[in-house]
Amino acid sequence: MGKRHNMRSSTGLVEIIGLTEKFTFNPKEGIDNPVMVITDDADSMPTPSPRLCVLKREEGESYGFHLRVERGRQGHIIRKVVSGGVAGCSGLQDGDRLLEVNNCYVDDVPHPEVARKIKLSGHQLYLLVLDGEEYEQAVLRGQELQDLVRAHKGEDCKPPRLCHITRDPVSGLGINFSPVEGEKGRFSVNLVTGGAAEKAGVCKGDRLVWINGATVSDLTHSALSRMMKKCGNHITILVIDSESEKNYMRQRMPILPTMAVPHNLPHRARKLHLVSGPEGYGFFLRLEKTPAGRTSHVLREMDRDGPAERAGMQDGELLLEINGESVETVTHEEIVDRVRQNKQQVTFTTITSQGLEFYTQLGLSPLLFCEDAAAEKEEESSAPASEAEKSVQKEMDGSCKSRLCSLRKGPLGFGFNLGCVPENPGTFISQVAFGGSGQSAGLLVGDVVMEVNGENVEDKYLEDVIMLVKEGGSFLSLSVMDKTSYNKMKQTDTPTRNVTEQKEDNNEISWL
């Protein structure tokens, strides 16, 4: 049988499977799948039953519970559920363990990141929880909690897509909607082949859930048609395939934009990683009024080739977070103190003023869909810039055929599984999830993993590779090589390359 490494981590990997080099079928056992693991007492154990809790709160109202991690206990623990509050009325109970937030598995995610997901959810929150006693028993038995979640939700439960459509001068938006017969407030998508909507990630037969911030279940077909006529040159919609919609409805699970995979969004928040130089970080921080009338912390006047400019900072961007903590209610002086306390390095989350206005009009947090500026630069630098570079690349020997893949964790985690030959160093890609970050980054089944976040792992064991992936948080850089090239390289004993090479007019301003 294959050897399964039951390790839960923040990587979003579903399971890590080590395959033996040879498998012999045993007809008495009746099992011919080398990755199956059967336990003798599985049928005798009661199956834990996760519960779905949907929380809806009003403006200014809290959800009415605390989320904690406690010494000597595993998991994210629900505490202090207010009797008669939003959480209490949803069925949340003291001691419950949190498994999912808005359709994202979080049992293996660091506590601050889970708390952040909840804060970004807005006025509606979907939680999947497990009774505390059932959770502890499942952990003691070594039961894979993510398998419980998949069994509870079913296989056909893909995430919705948030798609931004820009009108084509000839074919328009390339989309219209038909009411689903006999079902009020449900609409099916019709597309112009090759039109703007299809290019924006909308698929034929999708169901419309939400349009420009309005839930369509509250709309008549005529009201929806009027909205389409008034939308101008742009429209942002939330859609989901019909089979997944049926699954969500069967479980009475809401379909929320906070669960969505973004497609073609015109604005995204960005994470900038700054490393201090001799003169600091090399930019001004000003408190200014934006064109929309908001007072915001604005980034200005980057030093040429200074730390801020090298990190990708752009003049006029708005500051949203420092080291993952919101600055929405923080004073200018407090921000300056925080930055200066981080003498060596700091991470900013920023967005343009137009981007902030875009998300505000949709009623969404601009922090929902962040991009990592460093990962973007890495992707750009890894792509050949000219035909000349491409020809040079072709002339390189097998040792240079590694591929650099940059991944950002999404609803499917990183969207791949790792495998290994038991008791031997080295790891390979054993499975790539359809539609996940791994597939988008170009990972292929059988690829040999050479580097994780710039560190060579060819001689490392699976458990060590998992730890390196965990340390990277929500972003991951993998150097991989197809198996044929890797074996050829090893035969020629060619060494591998390291791929990763004052106050003014009521405005406050500080040099950082």
XYZ file of N, CA, C and O in Angstrom, residues 72-178:
428
model
N -2.889 23.535 24.645
C -3.296 22.161 24.929
C -4.484 21.692 24.118
O -4.899 20.537 24.243
N -5.050 22.579 23.282
C -6.199 22.204 22.445
C -5.889 22.536 20.990
O -5.240 23.534 20.706
N -6.377 21.722 20.088
C -6.169 21.952 18.670
C -7.352 22.691 18.066
O -8.472 22.636 18.560
N -7.071 23.367 16.962
C -8.135 23.994 16.186
C -8.452 25.420 16.611
O -7.971 25.927 17.628
N -9.283 26.065 15.793
C -9.791 27.409 16.077
C -11.108 27.244 16.848
O -12.077 26.696 16.320
N -11.141 27.734 18.082
C -12.229 27.414 19.006
C -13.201 28.584 19.129
O -12.793 29.734 19.340
N -14.486 28.274 19.001
C -15.547 29.269 19.185
C -15.796 29.439 20.683
O -16.038 28.470 21.394
N -15.757 30.692 21.163
C -16.004 30.988 22.575
C -16.917 32.208 22.717
O -17.087 32.994 21.778
N -17.483 32.335 23.913
C -18.287 33.509 24.303
C -19.374 33.833 23.273
O -19.491 34.956 22.788
N -20.168 32.812 22.931
C -21.287 33.021 22.012
C -22.396 33.759 22.747
O -22.893 33.289 23.774
N -22.752 34.924 22.275
C -23.757 35.757 22.938
C -25.144 35.150 22.749
O -25.576 34.928 21.607
N -25.818 34.883 23.863
C -27.172 34.323 23.795
C -28.118 35.319 23.129
O -28.186 36.486 23.525
N -28.808 34.874 22.095
C -29.719 35.751 21.369
C -29.031 36.623 20.342
O -29.690 37.392 19.636
N -27.694 36.528 20.242
C -26.953 37.308 19.261
C -26.962 36.649 17.893
O -27.564 35.585 17.694
N -26.270 37.272 16.950
C -26.242 36.769 15.574
C -25.684 35.350 15.535
O -26.262 34.448 14.927
N -24.544 35.129 16.200
C -23.913 33.804 16.184
C -24.781 32.766 16.886
O -24.954 31.645 16.396
N -25.318 33.136 18.056
C -26.152 32.208 18.819
C -27.378 31.768 18.045
O -27.743 30.575 18.044
N -28.001 32.701 17.347
C -29.209 32.377 16.573
C -28.893 31.551 15.332
O -29.774 30.894 14.774
N -27.630 31.572 14.885
C -27.243 30.801 13.700
C -26.951 29.344 14.045
O -26.771 28.514 13.147
N -26.859 29.023 15.349
C -26.561 27.650 15.759
C -25.138 27.444 16.219
O -24.742 26.327 16.559
N -24.338 28.510 16.251
C -22.961 28.406 16.725
C -22.961 28.145 18.227
O -23.739 28.746 18.971
N -22.071 27.255 18.699
C -22.051 26.867 20.111
C -20.643 26.979 20.685
O -19.651 26.806 19.975
N -20.567 27.262 21.977
C -19.289 27.362 22.662
C -18.519 26.041 22.530
O -19.070 24.958 22.752
N -17.252 26.142 22.159
C -16.417 24.954 22.009
C -16.362 24.397 20.604
O -15.529 23.526 20.314
N -17.256 24.836 19.718
C -17.195 24.390 18.315
C -15.819 24.688 17.733
O -15.168 25.672 18.087
N -15.394 23.839 16.786
C -14.153 24.081 16.065
C -14.487 24.545 14.654
O -15.338 23.968 13.980
N -13.770 25.554 14.212
C -14.031 26.147 12.909
C -13.284 25.376 11.817
O -12.068 25.219 11.886
N -14.034 24.906 10.806
C -13.432 24.169 9.691
C -13.350 25.007 8.421
O -12.369 24.924 7.686
N -14.382 25.816 8.151
C -14.385 26.645 6.946
C -14.924 28.032 7.240
O -15.826 28.198 8.060
N -14.364 29.015 6.558
C -14.891 30.384 6.550
C -15.182 30.738 5.097
O -14.273 30.736 4.261
N -16.445 30.998 4.804
C -16.841 31.370 3.444
C -16.280 30.403 2.397
O -15.679 30.794 1.397
N -16.480 29.099 2.674
C -16.133 28.030 1.736
C -14.627 27.794 1.618
O -14.178 27.095 0.719
N -13.829 28.366 2.518
C -12.379 28.182 2.501
C -11.967 27.387 3.739
O -12.265 27.789 4.872
N -11.298 26.255 3.521
C -10.873 25.390 4.630
C -9.803 26.102 5.444
O -8.797 26.585 4.901
N -10.003 26.191 6.779
C -9.108 27.009 7.609
C -8.529 26.268 8.805
O -7.791 26.869 9.587
N -8.818 24.983 8.981
C -8.309 24.294 10.171
C -6.780 24.320 10.222
O -6.191 24.316 11.301
N -6.140 24.352 9.046
C -4.681 24.361 9.005
C -4.100 25.743 8.692
O -2.932 25.879 8.354
N -4.927 26.777 8.810
C -4.497 28.147 8.503
C -4.161 28.876 9.807
O -4.859 28.707 10.807
N -3.091 29.691 9.833
C -2.739 30.422 11.053
C -3.887 31.294 11.564
O -4.659 31.851 10.771
N -3.993 31.395 12.904
C -5.116 32.084 13.531
C -5.306 33.529 13.031
O -6.451 33.919 12.738
N -4.242 34.347 12.924
C -4.459 35.727 12.466
C -5.097 35.800 11.085
O -5.921 36.681 10.827
N -4.727 34.867 10.204
C -5.302 34.864 8.860
C -6.782 34.483 8.882
O -7.587 35.028 8.129
N -7.155 33.563 9.781
C -8.567 33.171 9.903
C -9.382 34.354 10.430
O -10.470 34.650 9.919
N -8.859 35.023 11.465
C -9.562 36.184 12.016
C -9.725 37.269 10.953
O -10.771 37.928 10.875
N -8.720 37.421 10.115
C -8.772 38.423 9.042
C -9.861 38.074 8.034
O -10.595 38.958 7.574
N -9.989 36.788 7.676
C -11.030 36.371 6.739
C -12.413 36.726 7.269
O -13.291 37.154 6.525
N -12.615 36.530 8.577
C -13.907 36.839 9.183
C -14.177 38.335 9.140
O -15.279 38.785 8.805
N -13.152 39.132 9.444
C -13.324 40.586 9.446
C -13.647 41.118 8.058
O -14.359 42.111 7.911
N -13.127 40.462 7.021
C -13.333 40.937 5.650
C -14.655 40.478 5.045
O -14.974 40.836 3.917
N -15.410 39.693 5.786
C -16.605 39.069 5.203
C -17.777 40.020 5.040
O -18.759 39.684 4.383
N -17.709 41.192 5.661
C -18.819 42.126 5.526
C -19.970 41.794 6.457
O -19.761 41.449 7.615
N -21.194 41.877 5.938
C -22.382 41.702 6.777
C -22.925 40.277 6.756
O -23.916 39.989 7.428
N -22.311 39.397 5.967
C -22.785 38.019 5.912
C -21.594 37.078 5.961
O -20.581 37.301 5.296
N -21.728 36.021 6.758
C -20.608 35.130 7.027
C -21.112 33.685 7.044
O -22.118 33.376 7.671
N -20.398 32.835 6.337
C -20.734 31.413 6.320
C -19.628 30.655 7.037
O -18.450 30.767 6.696
N -19.996 29.892 8.084
C -19.029 29.106 8.851
C -19.442 27.638 8.843
O -20.612 27.317 9.033
N -18.471 26.763 8.629
C -18.692 25.335 8.788
C -17.930 24.908 10.037
O -16.716 25.126 10.132
N -18.635 24.334 11.001
C -18.018 24.013 12.287
C -18.274 22.548 12.637
O -19.144 21.893 12.073
N -17.493 22.066 13.599
C -17.650 20.715 14.124
C -17.711 20.802 15.638
O -16.961 21.577 16.260
N -18.617 20.058 16.232
C -18.722 20.014 17.685
C -17.346 19.733 18.297
O -16.584 18.901 17.785
N -17.022 20.431 19.392
C -15.701 20.329 19.986
C -15.305 18.908 20.357
O -14.171 18.474 20.098
N -16.233 18.144 20.955
C -15.925 16.770 21.361
C -15.710 15.882 20.139
O -14.785 15.068 20.109
N -16.557 16.044 19.113
C -16.389 15.263 17.885
C -15.063 15.591 17.211
O -14.380 14.720 16.679
N -14.685 16.865 17.238
C -13.424 17.293 16.635
C -12.242 16.599 17.317
O -11.367 16.046 16.651
N -12.235 16.623 18.663
C -11.109 16.049 19.398
C -11.026 14.530 19.194
O -9.931 13.971 19.080
N -12.185 13.873 19.118
C -12.184 12.435 18.869
C -11.656 12.129 17.466
O -10.900 11.167 17.269
N -12.057 12.952 16.487
C -11.599 12.746 15.107
C -10.086 12.931 15.015
O -9.397 12.167 14.329
N -9.557 13.925 15.717
C -8.112 14.167 15.707
C -7.372 13.001 16.351
O -6.334 12.540 15.849
N -7.910 12.478 17.462
C -7.279 11.352 18.143
C -7.233 10.115 17.250
O -6.275 9.342 17.283
N -8.276 9.923 16.434
C -8.322 8.773 15.531
C -7.464 8.974 14.282
O -7.317 8.065 13.477
N -6.938 10.180 14.122
C -6.161 10.473 12.925
C -7.034 10.678 11.704
O -6.571 10.550 10.563
N -8.300 11.010 11.923
C -9.230 11.197 10.803
C -8.886 12.489 10.067
O -8.575 13.505 10.689
N -8.925 12.441 8.748
C -8.615 13.611 7.939
C -9.840 14.528 7.896
O -10.871 14.187 7.306
N -9.735 15.696 8.525
C -10.884 16.594 8.654
C -11.324 17.145 7.305
O -12.515 17.395 7.096
N -10.381 17.355 6.408
C -10.759 17.891 5.111
C -11.581 16.884 4.301
O -12.429 17.274 3.493
N -11.376 15.584 4.561
C -12.227 14.572 3.927
C -13.661 14.684 4.438
O -14.621 14.490 3.689
N -13.810 14.996 5.738
C -15.150 15.200 6.304
C -15.867 16.353 5.610
O -17.056 16.269 5.301
N -15.105 17.427 5.383
C -15.690 18.603 4.744
C -16.126 18.273 3.322
O -17.235 18.625 2.902
N -15.272 17.570 2.588
C -15.624 17.214 1.205
C -16.843 16.298 1.158
O -17.714 16.450 0.305
N -16.912 15.351 2.103
C -18.060 14.443 2.143
C -19.339 15.206 2.472
O -20.414 14.911 1.934
N -19.212 16.197 3.351
C -20.380 16.992 3.743
C -20.878 17.842 2.573
O -22.083 17.961 2.339
N -19.959 18.413 1.818
C -20.325 19.346 0.759
C -20.628 18.664 -0.566
O -21.355 19.217 -1.394
N -20.041 17.487 -0.800
C -20.209 16.836 -2.092
C -19.117 17.272 -3.057
O -18.373 18.218 -2.815
N -19.024 16.579 -4.177
C -17.956 16.833 -5.131
C -18.227 18.052 -6.001
O -17.319 18.753 -6.403
N -19.515 18.277 -6.347
C -19.853 19.362 -7.274
C -20.115 20.652 -6.518
O -21.235 21.148 -6.452
N -19.058 21.214 -5.949
C -19.219 22.422 -5.147
C -18.089 23.393 -5.470
O -17.280 23.737 -4.612
N -18.024 23.812 -6.731
C -16.973 24.733 -7.151
C -17.283 26.147 -6.665
O -18.442 26.515 -6.484
N -16.235 26.955 -6.448
C -16.477 28.318 -5.968
C -17.114 29.189 -7.045
O -16.926 28.940 -8.251
N -17.867 30.215 -6.649
C -18.405 31.161 -7.630
C -17.279 32.003 -8.234
O -16.147 31.981 -7.750
N -17.588 32.736 -9.313
C -16.615 33.600 -9.972
C -17.117 35.035 -9.978
O -18.282 35.287 -10.281
N -16.233 35.955 -9.601
C -16.555 37.386 -9.640
C -15.923 37.947 -10.906
O -14.699 38.020 -11.022
N -16.755 38.319 -11.868
C -16.277 38.686 -13.208
C -16.604 40.139 -13.524
O -17.749 40.577 -13.362
N -15.600 40.854 -13.998
C -15.802 42.250 -14.412
C -15.801 42.303 -15.933
O -14.836 41.893 -16.579
N -16.886 42.829 -16.504
C -17.076 42.845 -17.956
C -16.990 44.287 -18.455
O -17.664 45.175 -17.924
N -16.155 44.495 -19.476
C -16.023 45.812 -20.108
C -16.656 45.759 -21.497
O -16.347 44.866 -22.300
N -17.530 46.688 -21.782
C -18.301 46.677 -23.028
C -17.391 46.730 -24.262
O -16.457 47.536 -24.331
N -17.666 45.864 -25.223
C -16.983 45.871 -26.507
C -17.695 46.860 -27.433
O -18.931 46.896 -27.467
N -16.951 47.685 -28.197
C -17.597 48.692 -29.056
C -18.564 48.089 -30.072
O -19.525 48.744 -30.483
N -18.311 46.842 -30.476
C -19.157 46.209 -31.498
C -20.227 45.316 -30.883
O -21.424 45.483 -31.140
N -19.797 44.363 -30.041
C -20.741 43.350 -29.528
C -21.320 43.686 -28.149
O -22.089 42.908 -27.598
N -20.942 44.828 -27.592
C -21.481 45.221 -26.283
C -20.917 44.368 -25.155
O -19.789 43.894 -25.211
N -21.728 44.132 -24.133
C -21.291 43.346 -22.982
C -21.272 41.849 -23.294
O -20.632 41.071 -22.579
N -22.006 41.452 -24.334
C -21.986 40.047 -24.754
C -22.698 39.116 -23.795
O -22.330 37.942 -23.689
N -23.726 39.624 -23.119
C -24.413 38.787 -22.123
C -25.845 39.267 -21.935
O -26.154 40.464 -22.054
N -26.752 38.313 -21.697
C -28.090 38.646 -21.212
C -28.573 37.501 -20.335
O -27.924 36.447 -20.254
N -29.688 37.708 -19.670
C -30.143 36.753 -18.659
C -31.583 36.337 -18.908
O -32.432 37.159 -19.270
N -31.829 35.041 -18.700
C -33.182 34.494 -18.836
C -33.646 33.975 -17.480
O -32.873 33.307 -16.770
